[in-house]
Short mmCIF file of C-alpha atoms and ligand atoms in Angstrom, two decimals:
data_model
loop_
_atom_site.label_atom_id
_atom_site.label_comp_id
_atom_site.label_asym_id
_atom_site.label_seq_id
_atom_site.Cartn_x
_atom_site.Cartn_y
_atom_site.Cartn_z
CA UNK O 17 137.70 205.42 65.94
CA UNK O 18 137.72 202.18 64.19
CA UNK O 19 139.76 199.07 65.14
CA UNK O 20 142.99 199.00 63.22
CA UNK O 21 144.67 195.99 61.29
CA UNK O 22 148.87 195.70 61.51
CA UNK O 23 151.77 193.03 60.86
CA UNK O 24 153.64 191.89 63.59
CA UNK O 25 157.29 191.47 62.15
CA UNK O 26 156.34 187.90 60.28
CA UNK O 27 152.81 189.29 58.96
CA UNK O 28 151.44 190.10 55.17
CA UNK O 29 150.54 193.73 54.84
CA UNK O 30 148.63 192.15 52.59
CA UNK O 31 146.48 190.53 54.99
CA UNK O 32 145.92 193.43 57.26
CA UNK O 33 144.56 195.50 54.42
CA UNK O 34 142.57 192.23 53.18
CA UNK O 35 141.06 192.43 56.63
CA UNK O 36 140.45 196.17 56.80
CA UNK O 37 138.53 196.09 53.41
CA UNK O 38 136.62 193.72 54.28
CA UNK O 39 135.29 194.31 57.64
CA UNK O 40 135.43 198.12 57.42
CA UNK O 41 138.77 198.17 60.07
CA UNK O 42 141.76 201.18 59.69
CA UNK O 43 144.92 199.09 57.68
CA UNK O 44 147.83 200.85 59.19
CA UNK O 45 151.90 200.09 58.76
CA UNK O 46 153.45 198.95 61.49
CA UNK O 47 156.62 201.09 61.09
CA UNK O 48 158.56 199.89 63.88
CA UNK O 49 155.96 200.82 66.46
CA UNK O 50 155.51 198.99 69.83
CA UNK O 51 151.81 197.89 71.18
CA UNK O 52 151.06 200.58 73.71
CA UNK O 53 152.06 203.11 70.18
CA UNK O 54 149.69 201.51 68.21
CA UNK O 55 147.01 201.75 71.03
CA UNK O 56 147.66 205.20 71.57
CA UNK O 57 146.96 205.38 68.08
CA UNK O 58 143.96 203.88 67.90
CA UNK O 59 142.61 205.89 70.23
CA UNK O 60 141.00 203.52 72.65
CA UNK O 61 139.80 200.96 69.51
CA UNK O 62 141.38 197.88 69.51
CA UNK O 63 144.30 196.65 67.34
CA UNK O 64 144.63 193.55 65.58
CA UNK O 65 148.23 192.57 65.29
CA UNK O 66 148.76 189.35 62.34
CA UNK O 67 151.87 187.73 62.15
CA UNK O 68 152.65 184.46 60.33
CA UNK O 69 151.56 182.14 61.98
CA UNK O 70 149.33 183.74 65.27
CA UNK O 71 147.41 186.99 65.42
CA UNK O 72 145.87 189.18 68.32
CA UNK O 73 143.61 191.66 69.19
CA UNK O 74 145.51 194.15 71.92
CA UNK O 75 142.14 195.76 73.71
CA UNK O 76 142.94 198.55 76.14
CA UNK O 77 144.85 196.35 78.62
CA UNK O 78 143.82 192.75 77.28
CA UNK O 79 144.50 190.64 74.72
CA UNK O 80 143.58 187.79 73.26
CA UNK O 81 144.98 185.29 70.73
CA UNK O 82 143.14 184.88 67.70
CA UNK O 83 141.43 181.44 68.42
CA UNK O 84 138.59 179.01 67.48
CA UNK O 85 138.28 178.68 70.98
CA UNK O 86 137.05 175.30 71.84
CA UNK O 87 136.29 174.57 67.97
CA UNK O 88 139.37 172.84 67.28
CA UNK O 89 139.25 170.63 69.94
CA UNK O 90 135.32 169.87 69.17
CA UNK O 91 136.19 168.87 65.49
CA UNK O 92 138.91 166.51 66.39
CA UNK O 93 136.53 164.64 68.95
CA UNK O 94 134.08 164.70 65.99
CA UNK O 95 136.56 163.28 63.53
CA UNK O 96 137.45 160.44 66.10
CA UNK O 97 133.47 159.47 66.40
CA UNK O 98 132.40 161.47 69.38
CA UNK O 99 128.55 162.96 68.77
CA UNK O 100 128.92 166.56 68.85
CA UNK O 101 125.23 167.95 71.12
CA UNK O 102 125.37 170.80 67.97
CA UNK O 103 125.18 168.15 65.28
CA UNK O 104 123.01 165.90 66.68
CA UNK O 105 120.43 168.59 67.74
CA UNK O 106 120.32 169.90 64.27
CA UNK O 107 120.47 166.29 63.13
CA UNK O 108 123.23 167.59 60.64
CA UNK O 109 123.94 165.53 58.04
CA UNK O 110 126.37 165.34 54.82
CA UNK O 111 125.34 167.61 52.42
CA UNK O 112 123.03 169.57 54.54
CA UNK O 113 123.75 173.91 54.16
CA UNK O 114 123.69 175.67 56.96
CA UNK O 115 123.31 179.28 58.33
CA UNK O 116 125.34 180.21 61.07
CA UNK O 117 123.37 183.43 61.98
CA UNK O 118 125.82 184.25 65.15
CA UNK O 119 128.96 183.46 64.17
CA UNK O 120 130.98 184.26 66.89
CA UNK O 121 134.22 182.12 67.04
CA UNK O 122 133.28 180.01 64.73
CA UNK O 123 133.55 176.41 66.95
CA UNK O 124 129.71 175.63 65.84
CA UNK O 125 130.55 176.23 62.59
CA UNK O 126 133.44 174.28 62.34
CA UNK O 127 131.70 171.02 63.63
CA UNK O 128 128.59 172.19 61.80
CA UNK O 129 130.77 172.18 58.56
CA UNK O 130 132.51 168.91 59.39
CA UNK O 131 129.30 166.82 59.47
CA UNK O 132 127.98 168.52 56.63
CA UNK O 133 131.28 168.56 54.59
CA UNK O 134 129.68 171.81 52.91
CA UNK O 135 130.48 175.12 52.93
CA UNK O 136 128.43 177.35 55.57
CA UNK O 137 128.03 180.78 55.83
CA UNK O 138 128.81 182.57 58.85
CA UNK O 139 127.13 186.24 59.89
CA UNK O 140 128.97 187.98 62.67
CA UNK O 141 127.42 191.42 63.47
CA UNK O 142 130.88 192.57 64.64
CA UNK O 143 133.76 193.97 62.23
CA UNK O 144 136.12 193.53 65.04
CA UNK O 145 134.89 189.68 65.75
CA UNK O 146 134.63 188.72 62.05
CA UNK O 147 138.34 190.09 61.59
CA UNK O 148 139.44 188.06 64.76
CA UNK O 149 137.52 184.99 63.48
CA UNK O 150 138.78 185.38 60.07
CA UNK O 151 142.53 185.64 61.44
CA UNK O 152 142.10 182.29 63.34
CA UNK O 153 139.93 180.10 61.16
CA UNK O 154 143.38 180.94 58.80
CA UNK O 155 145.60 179.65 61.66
CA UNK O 156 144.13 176.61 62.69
CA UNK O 157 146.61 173.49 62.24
CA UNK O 158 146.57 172.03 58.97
CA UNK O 159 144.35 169.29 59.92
CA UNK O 160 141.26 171.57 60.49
CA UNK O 161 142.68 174.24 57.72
CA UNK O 162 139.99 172.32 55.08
CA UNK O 163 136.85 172.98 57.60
CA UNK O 164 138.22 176.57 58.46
CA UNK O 165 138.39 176.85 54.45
CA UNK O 166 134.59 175.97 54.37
CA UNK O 167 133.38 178.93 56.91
CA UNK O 168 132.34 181.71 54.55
CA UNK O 169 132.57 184.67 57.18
CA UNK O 170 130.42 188.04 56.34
CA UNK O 171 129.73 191.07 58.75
CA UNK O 172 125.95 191.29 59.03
CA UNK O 173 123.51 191.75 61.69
CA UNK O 174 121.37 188.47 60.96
CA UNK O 175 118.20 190.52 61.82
CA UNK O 176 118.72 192.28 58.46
CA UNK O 177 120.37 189.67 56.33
CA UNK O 178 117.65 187.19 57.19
CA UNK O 179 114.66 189.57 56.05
CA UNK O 180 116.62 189.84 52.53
CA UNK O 181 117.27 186.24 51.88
CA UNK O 182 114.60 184.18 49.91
CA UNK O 183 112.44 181.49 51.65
CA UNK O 184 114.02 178.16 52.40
CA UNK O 185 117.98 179.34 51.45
CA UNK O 186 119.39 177.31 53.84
CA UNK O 187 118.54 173.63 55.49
CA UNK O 188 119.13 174.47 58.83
CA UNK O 189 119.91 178.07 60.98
CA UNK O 190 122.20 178.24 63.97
CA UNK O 191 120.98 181.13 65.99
CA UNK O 192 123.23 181.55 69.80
CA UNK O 193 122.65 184.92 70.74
CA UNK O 194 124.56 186.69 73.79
CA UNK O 195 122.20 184.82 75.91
CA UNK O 196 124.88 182.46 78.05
CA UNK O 197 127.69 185.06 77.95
CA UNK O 198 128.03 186.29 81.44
CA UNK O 199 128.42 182.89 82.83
CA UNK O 200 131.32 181.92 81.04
CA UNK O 201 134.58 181.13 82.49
CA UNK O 202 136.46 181.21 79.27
CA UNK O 203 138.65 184.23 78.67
CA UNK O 204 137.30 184.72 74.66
CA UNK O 205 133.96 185.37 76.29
CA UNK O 206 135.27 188.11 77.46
CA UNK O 207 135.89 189.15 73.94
CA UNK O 208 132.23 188.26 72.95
CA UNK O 209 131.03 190.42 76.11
CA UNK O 210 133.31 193.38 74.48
CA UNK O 211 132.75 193.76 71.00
CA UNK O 212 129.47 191.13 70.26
CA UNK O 213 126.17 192.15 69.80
CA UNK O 214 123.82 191.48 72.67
CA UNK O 215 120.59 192.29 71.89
CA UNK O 216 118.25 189.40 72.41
CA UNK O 217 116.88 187.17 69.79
CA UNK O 218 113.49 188.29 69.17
CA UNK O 219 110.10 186.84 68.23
CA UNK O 220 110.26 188.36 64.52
CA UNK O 221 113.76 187.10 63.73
CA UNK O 222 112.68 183.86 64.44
CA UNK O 223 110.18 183.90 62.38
CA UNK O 224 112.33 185.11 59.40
CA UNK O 225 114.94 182.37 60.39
CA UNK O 226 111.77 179.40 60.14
CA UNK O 227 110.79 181.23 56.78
CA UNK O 228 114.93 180.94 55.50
CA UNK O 229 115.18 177.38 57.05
CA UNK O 230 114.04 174.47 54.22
CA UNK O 231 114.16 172.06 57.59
CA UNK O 232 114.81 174.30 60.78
CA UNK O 233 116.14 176.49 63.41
CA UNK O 234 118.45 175.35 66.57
CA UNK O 235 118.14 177.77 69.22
CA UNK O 236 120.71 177.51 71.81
CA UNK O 237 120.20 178.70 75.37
CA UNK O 238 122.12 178.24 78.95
CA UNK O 239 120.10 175.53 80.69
CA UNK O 240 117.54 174.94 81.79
CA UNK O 241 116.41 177.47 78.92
CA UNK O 242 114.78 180.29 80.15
CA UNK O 243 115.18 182.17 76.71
CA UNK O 244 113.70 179.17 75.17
CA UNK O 245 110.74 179.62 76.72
CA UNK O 246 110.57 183.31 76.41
CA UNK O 247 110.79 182.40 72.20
CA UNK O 248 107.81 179.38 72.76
CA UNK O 249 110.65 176.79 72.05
CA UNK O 250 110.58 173.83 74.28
CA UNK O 251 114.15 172.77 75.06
CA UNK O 252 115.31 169.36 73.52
CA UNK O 253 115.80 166.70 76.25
CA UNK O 254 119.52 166.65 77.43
CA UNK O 255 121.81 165.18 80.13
CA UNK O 256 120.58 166.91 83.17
CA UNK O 257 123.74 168.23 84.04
CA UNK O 258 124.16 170.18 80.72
CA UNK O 259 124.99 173.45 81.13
CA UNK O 260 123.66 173.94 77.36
CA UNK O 261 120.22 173.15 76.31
CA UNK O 262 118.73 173.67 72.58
CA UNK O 263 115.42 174.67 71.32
CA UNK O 264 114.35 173.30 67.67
CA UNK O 265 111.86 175.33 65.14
CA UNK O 266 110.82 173.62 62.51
CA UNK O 267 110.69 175.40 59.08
CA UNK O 268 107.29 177.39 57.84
C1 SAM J 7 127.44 183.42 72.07
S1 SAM J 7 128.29 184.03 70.68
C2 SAM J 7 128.20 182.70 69.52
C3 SAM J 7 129.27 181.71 69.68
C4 SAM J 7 129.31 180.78 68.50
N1 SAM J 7 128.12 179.95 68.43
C5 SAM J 7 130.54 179.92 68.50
O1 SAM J 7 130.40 178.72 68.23
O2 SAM J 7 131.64 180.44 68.71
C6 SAM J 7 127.15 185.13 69.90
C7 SAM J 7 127.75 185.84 68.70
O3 SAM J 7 126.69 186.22 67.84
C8 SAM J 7 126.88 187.54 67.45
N2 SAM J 7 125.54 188.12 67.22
C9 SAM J 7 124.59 188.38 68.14
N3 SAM J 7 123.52 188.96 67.56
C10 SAM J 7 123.81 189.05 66.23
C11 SAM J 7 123.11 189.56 65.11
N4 SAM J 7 121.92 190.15 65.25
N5 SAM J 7 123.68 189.45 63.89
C12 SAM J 7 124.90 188.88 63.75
N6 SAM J 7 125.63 188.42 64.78
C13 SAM J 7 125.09 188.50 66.01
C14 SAM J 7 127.59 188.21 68.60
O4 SAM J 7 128.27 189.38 68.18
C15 SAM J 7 128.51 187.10 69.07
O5 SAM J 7 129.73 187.13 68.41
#
């Protein structure tokens, strides 16, 4: 069964069935129904309630607000001068495009966008995510709703979408597979454990991604970058107490 889309009693029917075309979910009316109805419904998928001005995905017995996670909060420290480790391990700069090949919730790509003041494309291999994602980059407060504008989110396993696109698309590639996922505290990682796509990233997909990049590829790892290694990436020198550490591959 496939996740469905719904309104909560402020929400656009419009929107849900938006969201269900585009990401392949079930748009279905709300008529009245209460949560545990529309997850008996569902049939153990999740739902994805949107109302005005929040949405959420109800999960079996979780569920979680339709958030940027830490995003927001990472673009207003960037805004007030703060160096985010993203930006300045990709060396972003104005004008730079960029390839966010694991989208995720979208808090890379928001700073990534707000150094680069250009649009970047997102690829989330989950319909479920990219719906989610969608739903809060839409919901962010006004002051991040131009970024969120930027974020160009399609459903696409990178390892395919990269072998399609011509050489040297993009200046830089974001690539943060599942790799960090299981030590996270936060409760959206959760969500990413549920419904991402873990597989690792592997040898010939970053290859592709060097052959896309005109400058690059930032790998990002849980230090001290074991998965780094395993790709032939030496990790960029960081604080030692970062809990994050990046690999860089320049473009071929
Ligand atoms: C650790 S999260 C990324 C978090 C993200 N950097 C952020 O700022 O929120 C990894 C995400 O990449 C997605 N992903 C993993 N492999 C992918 C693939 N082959 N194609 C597209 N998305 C993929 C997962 O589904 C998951 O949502």
């Amino acid at each position: 069964m496939r996740a469905l889309v719904t309104t909560a009693p402020s929400g656009s029917q419009d929107e849900a069935e938006e969201l269900a075309r585009r990401f392949g979910l079930v748009a279905e009316l709300r008529k009245g129904r209460l949560v545990p109805e529309l997850l008996a419904a569902a049939q153990g998928a999740p739902v994805l309630v949107v109302g005005s001005r929040r949405a959420d995905l109800f999960d079996g017995d979780r569920s979680f607000r339709a958030s940027t996670g830490m995003g927001f909060l990472r673009l207003v420290r960037a805004r007030k001068g703060d160096a985010d480790p993203l930006v300045k391990a990709a060396a972003l700069a104005r004008g730079d495009e960029v390839l966010d090949a694991t989208l995720g919730l979208a808090q890379d790509a928001l700073v990534a966008t707000e150094a680069t003041q250009e649009r970047i494309v997102g690829l989330e291999a989950s319909p479920v995510l990219a719906a989610f994602v969608v739903a809060a980059l839409r919901r962010l407060p006004g002051a991040a709703s131009e970024a969120a504008a930027r974020i160009e989110v399609r459903c696409a396993d990178h390892r395919t979408a990269l072998r399609e696109l011509p050489s040297g698309s993009f200046d830089v590639i974001l690539l943060d597979p599942m790799f960090r996922a299981a030590q996270e505290a936060n409760p959206l990682f959760d969500l990413l454990r549920r419904h991402g796509e873990h597989a690792p990233l592997d040898p010939v997909t970053l290859r592709e991604a060097r052959r896309v990049a005109r400058r690059g590829v930032l790998v990002k790892d849980a230090a001290p970058g074991a998965e780094l290694t395993r790709l032939d990436l030496v990790p960029l020198p960081s604080r030692r107490t970062a809990r994050i550490v990046f690999g860089w591959a320049p473009a071929e």
